[in-house]
CSV table of C-alpha atoms in Angstrom, one decimal:
chain,number,residue,atom,x,y,z
A,1,MET,CA,199.0,108.5,103.4
A,2,ALA,CA,195.3,107.8,103.7
A,3,LEU,CA,193.6,109.9,106.3
A,4,ASN,CA,191.4,106.8,107.1
A,5,ASP,CA,194.8,105.4,108.7
A,6,ILE,CA,194.9,108.2,111.4
A,7,LEU,CA,191.3,109.5,111.7
A,8,ALA,CA,188.9,107.2,113.3
A,9,LEU,CA,185.1,108.3,113.3
A,10,SER,CA,185.1,108.7,117.0
A,11,ALA,CA,187.8,111.5,116.7
A,12,VAL,CA,185.3,113.6,114.7
A,13,PHE,CA,183.4,116.5,116.2
A,14,PRO,CA,180.8,118.3,114.0
A,15,ALA,CA,180.0,121.3,116.6
A,16,LEU,CA,182.8,122.0,118.9
A,17,ARG,CA,181.8,124.9,121.3
A,18,VAL,CA,184.8,127.0,122.1
A,19,GLY,CA,185.4,130.8,122.4
A,20,SER,CA,189.0,131.3,122.0
A,21,LYS,CA,192.1,129.6,120.4
A,22,LYS,CA,193.3,128.7,123.9
A,23,GLN,CA,190.1,127.0,124.7
A,24,ALA,CA,190.1,125.3,121.3
A,25,LEU,CA,193.4,123.9,122.3
A,26,GLN,CA,192.5,122.8,125.6
A,27,GLU,CA,189.0,121.2,124.5
A,28,LEU,CA,191.2,119.3,121.6
A,29,ALA,CA,193.8,118.1,124.2
A,30,ALA,CA,191.4,116.8,126.6
A,31,ARG,CA,189.4,114.9,123.5
A,32,ALA,CA,192.6,113.5,122.3
A,33,ALA,CA,193.9,112.5,125.8
A,34,GLU,CA,190.6,110.7,126.5
A,35,LEU,CA,191.0,108.9,122.9
A,36,LEU,CA,194.8,108.2,123.1
A,37,HIS,CA,194.5,107.4,126.9
A,38,ARG,CA,197.4,110.0,127.4
A,39,ASP,CA,197.7,113.0,129.8
A,40,GLU,CA,195.9,116.0,128.4
A,41,ARG,CA,198.1,118.6,130.0
A,42,GLU,CA,200.9,117.0,128.0
A,43,ILE,CA,199.0,117.1,124.9
A,44,PHE,CA,198.1,120.8,125.5
A,45,GLU,CA,201.7,121.6,126.5
A,46,THR,CA,202.8,120.2,123.1
A,47,LEU,CA,200.4,122.1,121.1
A,48,ASN,CA,201.1,125.3,122.8
A,49,GLN,CA,204.7,125.1,122.1
A,50,ARG,CA,204.2,124.7,118.6
A,51,GLU,CA,201.7,127.7,118.7
A,52,ARG,CA,204.4,129.8,120.2
A,53,LEU,CA,206.6,129.0,117.2
A,54,GLY,CA,203.6,130.4,114.7
A,55,SER,CA,200.2,129.9,114.4
A,56,THR,CA,199.0,126.9,112.9
A,57,GLY,CA,196.2,128.9,111.4
A,58,VAL,CA,197.0,128.3,107.8
A,59,GLY,CA,194.4,130.6,106.2
A,60,SER,CA,190.9,130.3,104.7
A,61,GLY,CA,189.3,129.5,108.1
A,62,ILE,CA,191.5,126.4,108.6
A,63,ALA,CA,193.9,125.5,111.4
A,64,ILE,CA,196.0,122.5,111.8
A,65,PRO,CA,197.4,122.3,115.3
A,66,HIS,CA,200.1,119.6,115.6
A,67,GLY,CA,203.0,118.1,117.7
A,68,LYS,CA,205.0,115.1,118.5
A,69,LEU,CA,204.5,113.1,121.5
A,70,ALA,CA,206.8,110.6,123.2
A,71,LYS,CA,205.9,106.9,123.4
A,72,MET,CA,203.1,107.3,120.6
A,73,ASP,CA,203.3,104.1,118.1
A,74,LYS,CA,201.7,105.8,115.1
A,75,LEU,CA,200.1,109.3,113.8
A,76,PHE,CA,196.7,110.5,115.4
A,77,GLY,CA,194.2,112.7,113.5
A,78,MET,CA,191.3,114.7,115.0
A,79,PHE,CA,189.0,116.9,113.2
A,80,ALA,CA,186.6,119.2,114.9
A,81,ARG,CA,184.1,121.9,113.0
A,82,LEU,CA,183.6,124.7,115.3
A,83,GLU,CA,180.1,126.1,116.0
A,84,LYS,CA,181.3,129.6,115.7
A,85,PRO,CA,184.5,130.7,113.9
A,86,ILE,CA,187.5,131.9,116.4
A,87,ASP,CA,190.5,134.1,116.0
A,88,PHE,CA,193.4,131.7,115.7
A,89,GLU,CA,196.3,134.4,114.7
A,90,SER,CA,195.9,132.8,111.2
A,91,LEU,CA,198.6,134.0,108.4
A,92,ASP,CA,195.4,135.6,106.6
A,93,GLY,CA,193.8,137.3,109.8
A,94,GLU,CA,190.7,135.4,108.8
A,95,PRO,CA,188.6,133.7,111.9
A,96,VAL,CA,189.0,129.7,112.1
A,97,ASP,CA,186.2,127.1,112.0
A,98,LEU,CA,187.9,124.1,110.6
A,99,VAL,CA,190.5,122.3,112.6
A,100,PHE,CA,192.4,119.4,112.2
A,101,LEU,CA,194.8,118.2,115.0
A,102,LEU,CA,197.7,116.1,114.2
A,103,LEU,CA,199.6,114.4,116.9
A,104,ALA,CA,202.8,112.4,115.9
A,105,PRO,CA,205.6,109.9,117.7
A,106,GLU,CA,208.6,111.8,118.4
A,107,ALA,CA,210.7,109.8,115.5
A,108,ALA,CA,207.8,110.3,113.0
A,109,GLY,CA,209.9,112.7,110.9
A,110,ALA,CA,208.8,112.6,107.0
A,111,ASP,CA,205.5,110.6,107.8
A,112,HIS,CA,204.3,113.5,110.1
A,113,LEU,CA,205.4,116.1,107.3
A,114,LYS,CA,203.7,114.0,104.7
A,115,ALA,CA,200.4,113.9,106.9
A,116,LEU,CA,200.5,117.7,107.4
A,117,ALA,CA,200.7,118.2,103.8
A,118,ARG,CA,198.2,115.9,103.0
A,119,VAL,CA,195.8,117.5,105.3
A,120,ALA,CA,196.5,121.1,104.4
A,121,ARG,CA,196.0,120.1,100.6
A,122,LEU,CA,192.8,118.5,101.4
A,123,LEU,CA,191.4,121.4,103.5
A,124,ARG,CA,192.4,124.1,101.3
A,125,ASP,CA,190.2,122.7,98.4
A,126,PRO,CA,187.4,124.9,98.4
A,127,GLU,CA,184.9,122.3,97.6
A,128,VAL,CA,186.1,120.1,100.5
A,129,ALA,CA,186.1,122.9,102.7
A,130,ARG,CA,182.4,123.9,101.6
A,131,LYS,CA,181.4,120.5,102.2
A,132,LEU,CA,182.7,120.2,105.6
A,133,ARG,CA,181.3,123.5,106.8
A,134,SER,CA,177.9,122.6,105.5
A,135,SER,CA,178.0,118.5,107.0
A,136,ARG,CA,176.4,118.5,110.7
A,137,ASP,CA,177.1,114.7,111.3
A,138,ALA,CA,180.1,113.2,112.2
A,139,ALA,CA,179.9,110.4,109.7
A,140,GLY,CA,179.4,112.7,107.0
A,141,ILE,CA,182.3,114.9,107.9
A,142,HIS,CA,184.7,111.6,108.2
A,143,ALA,CA,183.8,110.4,104.9
A,144,ILE,CA,184.4,113.6,103.3
A,145,LEU,CA,187.8,113.5,104.9
A,146,THR,CA,188.7,110.0,104.3
A,147,GLY,CA,187.0,109.4,100.9
A,148,THR,CA,185.2,106.5,102.4
A,149,PRO,CA,181.4,106.1,102.3
A,150,ALA,CA,179.7,107.5,105.4
A,151,THR,CA,178.1,104.9,107.7
A,152,ASP,CA,175.2,105.2,110.2
A,153,ALA,CA,177.7,104.2,112.9
A,154,ALA,CA,177.9,107.3,114.3
């Protein structure tokens, strides 16, 4: 599973300004809704339901909020580097500044899990995380995440 199949350059936000976990999820839902032409509330509720099961803050400053939506035809990824780290109720108690949102069709099954595992492996790589934290533009971040050359199309 290649991340460039699910993460478009337009879905990379290099300096998202939020002050709380709830605000982060609301902002991510709003941006995803715009890109997917979906209902923002539906996306937010899906993410919130998943968070109630346990935080998607996986540690080391990384969160991977995710959920499944009806009437989606493929996986959708979105990445945000937060301007300031926030409390995400992470497993390790560390504040989060790197967030990868993953939305999947209801019937995605194994593809959803494979994508989650791929994202988690990539973001937990200390060198990748360091590069993401030091990059300030969407094209550079997209290139780091997808392994594709950065373009000036930002």
